[in-house]
PDB file of C-alpha atoms in Angstrom:
ATOM      1  CA  ASP A   1     104.197 136.540  92.653  1.00  0.00           C
ATOM      2  CA  ALA A   2     103.406 134.723  95.906  1.00  0.00           C
ATOM      3  CA  ARG A   3     105.751 131.783  96.454  1.00  0.00           C
ATOM      4  CA  VAL A   4     107.373 129.737  99.474  1.00  0.00           C
ATOM      5  CA  THR A   5     111.166 130.350  99.388  1.00  0.00           C
ATOM      6  CA  GLN A   6     113.892 128.282 100.858  1.00  0.00           C
ATOM      7  CA  THR A   7     117.481 128.600 101.436  1.00  0.00           C
ATOM      8  CA  PRO A   8     119.938 126.982 101.004  1.00  0.00           C
ATOM      9  CA  ARG A   9     119.010 125.297  97.472  1.00  0.00           C
ATOM     10  CA  HIS A  10     121.751 123.284  97.988  1.00  0.00           C
ATOM     11  CA  LYS A  11     123.880 122.180 100.985  1.00  0.00           C
ATOM     12  CA  VAL A  12     127.028 119.706 101.170  1.00  0.00           C
ATOM     13  CA  THR A  13     128.473 119.292 104.530  1.00  0.00           C
ATOM     14  CA  GLU A  14     130.437 116.966 106.962  1.00  0.00           C
ATOM     15  CA  MET A  15     129.192 114.466 109.209  1.00  0.00           C
ATOM     16  CA  GLY A  16     128.965 115.994 112.579  1.00  0.00           C
ATOM     17  CA  GLN A  17     128.290 119.396 111.489  1.00  0.00           C
ATOM     18  CA  GLU A  18     125.443 121.782 112.270  1.00  0.00           C
ATOM     19  CA  VAL A  19     122.981 122.346 109.385  1.00  0.00           C
ATOM     20  CA  THR A  20     120.149 125.097 109.284  1.00  0.00           C
ATOM     21  CA  MET A  21     117.439 125.576 106.542  1.00  0.00           C
ATOM     22  CA  ARG A  22     115.222 128.359 106.286  1.00  0.00           C
ATOM     23  CA  CYS A  23     111.876 129.003 104.895  1.00  0.00           C
ATOM     24  CA  GLN A  24     110.040 132.063 104.332  1.00  0.00           C
ATOM     25  CA  PRO A  25     105.880 131.185 103.995  1.00  0.00           C
ATOM     26  CA  ILE A  26     103.955 133.025 101.457  1.00  0.00           C
ATOM     27  CA  LEU A  27     102.553 136.100 103.091  1.00  0.00           C
ATOM     28  CA  GLY A  28      99.126 135.632 105.285  1.00  0.00           C
ATOM     29  CA  HIS A  29      99.678 131.787 105.430  1.00  0.00           C
ATOM     30  CA  ASN A  30      99.253 130.861 108.778  1.00  0.00           C
ATOM     31  CA  THR A  31     100.313 127.202 108.676  1.00  0.00           C
ATOM     32  CA  VAL A  32     104.070 126.076 107.895  1.00  0.00           C
ATOM     33  CA  PHE A  33     105.016 122.427 107.307  1.00  0.00           C
ATOM     34  CA  TRP A  34     108.638 120.772 106.850  1.00  0.00           C
ATOM     35  CA  TYR A  35     108.837 117.879 104.753  1.00  0.00           C
ATOM     36  CA  ARG A  36     111.581 115.220 104.019  1.00  0.00           C
ATOM     37  CA  GLN A  37     111.761 113.487 100.524  1.00  0.00           C
ATOM     38  CA  THR A  38     113.704 110.210 100.026  1.00  0.00           C
ATOM     39  CA  MET A  39     113.315 107.826  97.380  1.00  0.00           C
ATOM     40  CA  MET A  40     112.712 104.979  99.805  1.00  0.00           C
ATOM     41  CA  GLN A  41     110.075 106.965 102.195  1.00  0.00           C
ATOM     42  CA  GLY A  42     108.625 109.365 100.038  1.00  0.00           C
ATOM     43  CA  LEU A  43     107.429 112.690 101.835  1.00  0.00           C
ATOM     44  CA  GLU A  44     107.759 112.571 105.548  1.00  0.00           C
ATOM     45  CA  LEU A  45     106.008 115.286 107.714  1.00  0.00           C
ATOM     46  CA  LEU A  46     108.811 116.308 110.172  1.00  0.00           C
ATOM     47  CA  ALA A  47     106.629 119.361 111.943  1.00  0.00           C
ATOM     48  CA  TYR A  48     104.093 121.876 111.359  1.00  0.00           C
ATOM     49  CA  PHE A  49     102.956 125.201 112.834  1.00  0.00           C
ATOM     50  CA  ARG A  50     100.134 127.095 112.923  1.00  0.00           C
ATOM     51  CA  ASN A  51     100.456 130.920 114.002  1.00  0.00           C
ATOM     52  CA  ARG A  52     103.864 130.142 114.850  1.00  0.00           C
ATOM     53  CA  ALA A  53     102.904 127.801 117.329  1.00  0.00           C
ATOM     54  CA  PRO A  54     104.167 124.094 116.990  1.00  0.00           C
ATOM     55  CA  LEU A  55     101.485 121.485 116.681  1.00  0.00           C
ATOM     56  CA  ASP A  56     103.261 118.214 115.844  1.00  0.00           C
ATOM     57  CA  ASP A  57     106.738 117.616 115.498  1.00  0.00           C
ATOM     58  CA  SER A  58     106.619 113.798 116.063  1.00  0.00           C
ATOM     59  CA  GLY A  59     108.326 113.005 112.930  1.00  0.00           C
ATOM     60  CA  MET A  60     111.496 114.426 113.838  1.00  0.00           C
ATOM     61  CA  PRO A  61     114.297 112.743 115.437  1.00  0.00           C
ATOM     62  CA  LYS A  62     114.357 114.954 118.489  1.00  0.00           C
ATOM     63  CA  ASP A  63     117.844 114.314 119.437  1.00  0.00           C
ATOM     64  CA  ARG A  64     119.230 116.090 116.324  1.00  0.00           C
ATOM     65  CA  PHE A  65     116.649 117.681 114.727  1.00  0.00           C
ATOM     66  CA  SER A  66     114.570 120.979 115.950  1.00  0.00           C
ATOM     67  CA  ALA A  67     112.108 123.511 113.987  1.00  0.00           C
ATOM     68  CA  GLU A  68     111.142 126.872 115.214  1.00  0.00           C
ATOM     69  CA  MET A  69     109.263 129.967 113.949  1.00  0.00           C
ATOM     70  CA  PRO A  70     110.905 132.899 115.293  1.00  0.00           C
ATOM     71  CA  ASP A  71     108.306 135.315 113.562  1.00  0.00           C
ATOM     72  CA  ALA A  72     105.771 134.966 110.821  1.00  0.00           C
ATOM     73  CA  THR A  73     107.996 135.476 108.013  1.00  0.00           C
ATOM     74  CA  LEU A  74     110.706 132.711 108.803  1.00  0.00           C
ATOM     75  CA  ALA A  75     110.506 129.103 109.822  1.00  0.00           C
ATOM     76  CA  THR A  76     113.687 127.154 110.522  1.00  0.00           C
ATOM     77  CA  LEU A  77     114.985 123.631 110.516  1.00  0.00           C
ATOM     78  CA  LYS A  78     118.115 122.420 112.258  1.00  0.00           C
ATOM     79  CA  ILE A  79     119.925 119.434 112.528  1.00  0.00           C
ATOM     80  CA  GLN A  80     122.671 119.122 115.041  1.00  0.00           C
ATOM     81  CA  PRO A  81     124.744 116.955 114.570  1.00  0.00           C
ATOM     82  CA  SER A  82     123.899 116.142 111.136  1.00  0.00           C
ATOM     83  CA  GLU A  83     124.689 112.354 109.777  1.00  0.00           C
ATOM     84  CA  PRO A  84     124.696 110.678 106.506  1.00  0.00           C
ATOM     85  CA  ARG A  85     121.122 109.127 106.638  1.00  0.00           C
ATOM     86  CA  ASP A  86     120.000 112.785 106.671  1.00  0.00           C
ATOM     87  CA  SER A  87     120.861 113.206 103.109  1.00  0.00           C
ATOM     88  CA  ALA A  88     117.479 114.042 101.467  1.00  0.00           C
ATOM     89  CA  VAL A  89     115.648 117.105 100.194  1.00  0.00           C
ATOM     90  CA  TYR A  90     113.602 119.048 102.655  1.00  0.00           C
ATOM     91  CA  PHE A  91     110.633 120.911 101.689  1.00  0.00           C
ATOM     92  CA  CYS A  92     108.934 123.747 103.441  1.00  0.00           C
ATOM     93  CA  ALA A  93     105.214 124.100 102.475  1.00  0.00           C
ATOM     94  CA  SER A  94     102.955 127.137 103.530  1.00  0.00           C
ATOM     95  CA  GLY A  95      99.198 126.938 103.614  1.00  0.00           C
ATOM     96  CA  GLY A  96      95.852 128.272 105.517  1.00  0.00           C
ATOM     97  CA  GLY A  97      94.905 130.835 103.239  1.00  0.00           C
ATOM     98  CA  GLY A  98      91.102 129.553 103.478  1.00  0.00           C
ATOM     99  CA  GLY A  99      91.761 125.890 102.483  1.00  0.00           C
ATOM    100  CA  THR A 100      93.833 123.021 103.161  1.00  0.00           C
ATOM    101  CA  GLU A 101      96.138 122.909 100.033  1.00  0.00           C
ATOM    102  CA  ALA A 102      99.891 123.570 100.867  1.00  0.00           C
ATOM    103  CA  PHE A 103     102.304 125.054  98.584  1.00  0.00           C
ATOM    104  CA  PHE A 104     105.615 124.181  98.524  1.00  0.00           C
ATOM    105  CA  GLY A 105     108.963 125.710  98.227  1.00  0.00           C
ATOM    106  CA  GLN A 106     111.879 124.531  95.929  1.00  0.00           C
ATOM    107  CA  GLY A 107     113.465 122.588  98.429  1.00  0.00           C
ATOM    108  CA  THR A 108     117.074 122.359 100.017  1.00  0.00           C
ATOM    109  CA  ARG A 109     118.987 119.350  98.748  1.00  0.00           C
ATOM    110  CA  LEU A 110     121.027 118.202 101.654  1.00  0.00           C
ATOM    111  CA  THR A 111     124.128 116.016 101.200  1.00  0.00           C
ATOM    112  CA  VAL A 112     125.887 114.579 104.479  1.00  0.00           C
ATOM    113  CA  VAL A 113     129.275 113.101 104.008  1.00  0.00           C
TER     114      VAL A 113
ATOM    115  CA  GLU B   1      98.032 106.516 112.175  1.00  0.00           C
ATOM    116  CA  ASP B   2      96.858 108.190 108.811  1.00  0.00           C
ATOM    117  CA  LYS B   3      97.612 106.280 105.729  1.00  0.00           C
ATOM    118  CA  VAL B   4      97.621 107.099 102.293  1.00  0.00           C
ATOM    119  CA  VAL B   5      98.166 104.101  99.520  1.00  0.00           C
ATOM    120  CA  GLN B   6      98.613 105.347  95.930  1.00  0.00           C
ATOM    121  CA  SER B   7      98.493 102.729  92.904  1.00  0.00           C
ATOM    122  CA  PRO B   8     100.422 101.820  90.459  1.00  0.00           C
ATOM    123  CA  LEU B   9     103.836 102.907  91.924  1.00  0.00           C
ATOM    124  CA  SER B  10     104.660 103.429  88.343  1.00  0.00           C
ATOM    125  CA  LEU B  11     103.234 103.464  85.017  1.00  0.00           C
ATOM    126  CA  VAL B  12     104.266 103.763  81.273  1.00  0.00           C
ATOM    127  CA  VAL B  13     102.254 105.049  78.356  1.00  0.00           C
ATOM    128  CA  HIS B  14     102.310 106.134  75.043  1.00  0.00           C
ATOM    129  CA  GLU B  15     101.214 109.838  73.702  1.00  0.00           C
ATOM    130  CA  GLY B  16      97.560 110.016  73.545  1.00  0.00           C
ATOM    131  CA  ASP B  17      96.761 107.331  75.928  1.00  0.00           C
ATOM    132  CA  THR B  18      94.229 107.767  78.932  1.00  0.00           C
ATOM    133  CA  VAL B  19      95.608 106.930  82.568  1.00  0.00           C
ATOM    134  CA  THR B  20      93.766 106.466  85.711  1.00  0.00           C
ATOM    135  CA  LEU B  21      95.704 106.882  89.075  1.00  0.00           C
ATOM    136  CA  ASN B  22      94.503 105.642  92.351  1.00  0.00           C
ATOM    137  CA  CYS B  23      94.546 106.859  95.811  1.00  0.00           C
ATOM    138  CA  SER B  24      93.260 105.045  98.973  1.00  0.00           C
ATOM    139  CA  TYR B  25      93.261 106.220 102.235  1.00  0.00           C
ATOM    140  CA  GLU B  26      92.650 105.963 106.056  1.00  0.00           C
ATOM    141  CA  VAL B  27      92.453 108.804 108.210  1.00  0.00           C
ATOM    142  CA  THR B  28      90.737 110.021 111.287  1.00  0.00           C
ATOM    143  CA  ASN B  29      88.679 113.285 110.677  1.00  0.00           C
ATOM    144  CA  PHE B  30      88.940 113.574 107.271  1.00  0.00           C
ATOM    145  CA  ARG B  31      88.802 117.043 105.767  1.00  0.00           C
ATOM    146  CA  SER B  32      90.086 117.190 102.023  1.00  0.00           C
ATOM    147  CA  LEU B  33      92.040 115.049  99.679  1.00  0.00           C
ATOM    148  CA  LEU B  34      94.375 116.889  97.387  1.00  0.00           C
ATOM    149  CA  TRP B  35      96.523 115.963  94.286  1.00  0.00           C
ATOM    150  CA  TYR B  36     100.172 117.118  93.409  1.00  0.00           C
ATOM    151  CA  LYS B  37     102.370 116.756  90.497  1.00  0.00           C
ATOM    152  CA  GLN B  38     105.933 116.694  91.163  1.00  0.00           C
ATOM    153  CA  GLU B  39     108.336 116.935  88.301  1.00  0.00           C
ATOM    154  CA  LYS B  40     112.050 117.661  89.085  1.00  0.00           C
ATOM    155  CA  LYS B  41     111.742 119.892  91.869  1.00  0.00           C
ATOM    156  CA  ALA B  42     108.912 120.788  94.231  1.00  0.00           C
ATOM    157  CA  PRO B  43     105.464 119.523  94.101  1.00  0.00           C
ATOM    158  CA  THR B  44     102.793 121.536  92.437  1.00  0.00           C
ATOM    159  CA  PHE B  45      99.079 121.716  93.602  1.00  0.00           C
ATOM    160  CA  LEU B  46      96.456 120.504  91.377  1.00  0.00           C
ATOM    161  CA  PHE B  47      93.390 119.747  92.945  1.00  0.00           C
ATOM    162  CA  MET B  48      91.636 119.760  96.376  1.00  0.00           C
ATOM    163  CA  LEU B  49      88.615 117.724  96.576  1.00  0.00           C
ATOM    164  CA  THR B  50      86.214 117.616  99.869  1.00  0.00           C
ATOM    165  CA  SER B  51      82.803 116.502  98.677  1.00  0.00           C
ATOM    166  CA  SER B  52      82.060 112.749  97.346  1.00  0.00           C
ATOM    167  CA  GLY B  53      81.025 112.634  93.425  1.00  0.00           C
ATOM    168  CA  ILE B  54      81.855 115.914  92.224  1.00  0.00           C
ATOM    169  CA  GLU B  55      84.429 116.042  89.673  1.00  0.00           C
ATOM    170  CA  LYS B  56      87.063 118.564  89.590  1.00  0.00           C
ATOM    171  CA  LYS B  57      88.619 119.382  86.153  1.00  0.00           C
ATOM    172  CA  SER B  58      91.319 121.308  84.870  1.00  0.00           C
ATOM    173  CA  GLY B  59      92.045 120.646  81.108  1.00  0.00           C
ATOM    174  CA  ARG B  60      93.053 116.965  80.384  1.00  0.00           C
ATOM    175  CA  LEU B  61      93.187 116.255  84.111  1.00  0.00           C
ATOM    176  CA  SER B  62      90.040 115.368  86.156  1.00  0.00           C
ATOM    177  CA  SER B  63      89.543 113.832  89.571  1.00  0.00           C
ATOM    178  CA  ILE B  64      86.861 112.670  91.748  1.00  0.00           C
ATOM    179  CA  LEU B  65      86.358 111.273  95.595  1.00  0.00           C
ATOM    180  CA  ASP B  66      84.513 108.547  96.920  1.00  0.00           C
ATOM    181  CA  LYS B  67      84.181 109.292 100.671  1.00  0.00           C
ATOM    182  CA  LYS B  68      82.197 106.257 101.362  1.00  0.00           C
ATOM    183  CA  GLU B  69      84.926 103.798  99.711  1.00  0.00           C
ATOM    184  CA  LEU B  70      87.737 106.167 100.791  1.00  0.00           C
ATOM    185  CA  PHE B  71      89.663 106.508  97.655  1.00  0.00           C
ATOM    186  CA  SER B  72      90.040 109.156  94.466  1.00  0.00           C
ATOM    187  CA  ILE B  73      91.044 108.669  91.097  1.00  0.00           C
ATOM    188  CA  LEU B  74      93.369 111.175  88.823  1.00  0.00           C
ATOM    189  CA  ASN B  75      92.500 110.722  85.156  1.00  0.00           C
ATOM    190  CA  ILE B  76      94.568 112.271  82.584  1.00  0.00           C
ATOM    191  CA  THR B  77      93.263 111.973  78.872  1.00  0.00           C
ATOM    192  CA  ALA B  78      95.189 112.339  75.858  1.00  0.00           C
ATOM    193  CA  THR B  79      98.633 112.085  77.549  1.00  0.00           C
ATOM    194  CA  GLN B  80     101.506 114.047  76.403  1.00  0.00           C
ATOM    195  CA  THR B  81     105.097 113.709  77.222  1.00  0.00           C
ATOM    196  CA  GLY B  82     104.971 116.756  79.556  1.00  0.00           C
ATOM    197  CA  ASP B  83     102.546 114.933  81.735  1.00  0.00           C
ATOM    198  CA  SER B  84     105.709 112.898  82.932  1.00  0.00           C
ATOM    199  CA  ALA B  85     106.136 113.006  86.506  1.00  0.00           C
ATOM    200  CA  VAL B  86     105.196 111.861  90.221  1.00  0.00           C
ATOM    201  CA  TYR B  87     101.780 112.238  90.969  1.00  0.00           C
ATOM    202  CA  LEU B  88     100.887 112.544  94.825  1.00  0.00           C
ATOM    203  CA  CYS B  89      98.286 112.229  96.762  1.00  0.00           C
ATOM    204  CA  ALA B  90      97.659 113.707 100.017  1.00  0.00           C
ATOM    205  CA  VAL B  91      94.791 113.692 102.772  1.00  0.00           C
ATOM    206  CA  ALA B  92      94.380 116.379 105.186  1.00  0.00           C
ATOM    207  CA  ASN B  93      92.982 115.858 108.679  1.00  0.00           C
ATOM    208  CA  SER B  94      91.296 118.109 110.665  1.00  0.00           C
ATOM    209  CA  GLY B  95      91.535 119.036 114.460  1.00  0.00           C
ATOM    210  CA  GLY B  96      89.336 121.966 114.887  1.00  0.00           C
ATOM    211  CA  SER B  97      91.061 124.813 112.581  1.00  0.00           C
ATOM    212  CA  ASN B  98      94.529 122.827 112.399  1.00  0.00           C
ATOM    213  CA  TYR B  99      95.190 120.500 109.604  1.00  0.00           C
ATOM    214  CA  LYS B 100      97.833 118.169 109.042  1.00  0.00           C
ATOM    215  CA  LEU B 101      98.714 116.606 105.452  1.00  0.00           C
ATOM    216  CA  THR B 102      99.833 113.166 104.797  1.00  0.00           C
ATOM    217  CA  PHE B 103     101.352 112.168 101.608  1.00  0.00           C
ATOM    218  CA  GLY B 104     101.208 108.624  99.645  1.00  0.00           C
ATOM    219  CA  LYS B 105     104.551 107.814  98.136  1.00  0.00           C
ATOM    220  CA  GLY B 106     103.353 108.648  94.607  1.00  0.00           C
ATOM    221  CA  THR B 107     102.821 107.334  91.392  1.00  0.00           C
ATOM    222  CA  LEU B 108     105.552 107.739  88.631  1.00  0.00           C
ATOM    223  CA  LEU B 109     103.951 108.430  85.382  1.00  0.00           C
ATOM    224  CA  THR B 110     106.201 108.237  82.168  1.00  0.00           C
ATOM    225  CA  VAL B 111     104.765 109.273  78.704  1.00  0.00           C
ATOM    226  CA  ASN B 112     106.818 107.966  75.660  1.00  0.00           C
ATOM    227  CA  PRO B 113     106.593 109.925  72.523  1.00  0.00           C
TER     228      PRO B 113
END
């Protein structure tokens, strides 16, 4: 059952703490996206990778957010230091298995207090 | 900057009604348009459209793309309460073998019994 796996599913943290979200893309997919979803902004693209190389991270606040793919089975999104305005659902999606459709993980619901 | 606009923002109908959801876009190097359904969790893929005028159909859902007028519609016939969800439209642009997905803010569909 091929699916994108994200951990943790929920995270509550205090302002100023580091947060790391992880994503395992579908095996064989070479494109990985990180999105943030809020009621106000909808789905915003933060960063994306192809063949583990970062292609565009212009959607991320560079001073506090970083995204990496240490290997083909793991993508990470890190926020340091976290702020209350970072509270949102963060989705990872993978694609590139032939078409342009992307398949989403279940998301990480982040609450920064 | 790529832009995707969906309308209406929300819609309330009764079971059995037919609905049409709209998506217009502006994108450089258009590659495809995708529709997703989002219930409480992650967006799930519905359709990918690349050619004008060719209807994609899955059960009571169908979609068509007009690349000249830069829009797509998603039709749902004989709606059911299980169709209640946010429907998201996304466009994929293409830079060689790379692509990026930009999402609209979605249409919230509520189907009442």
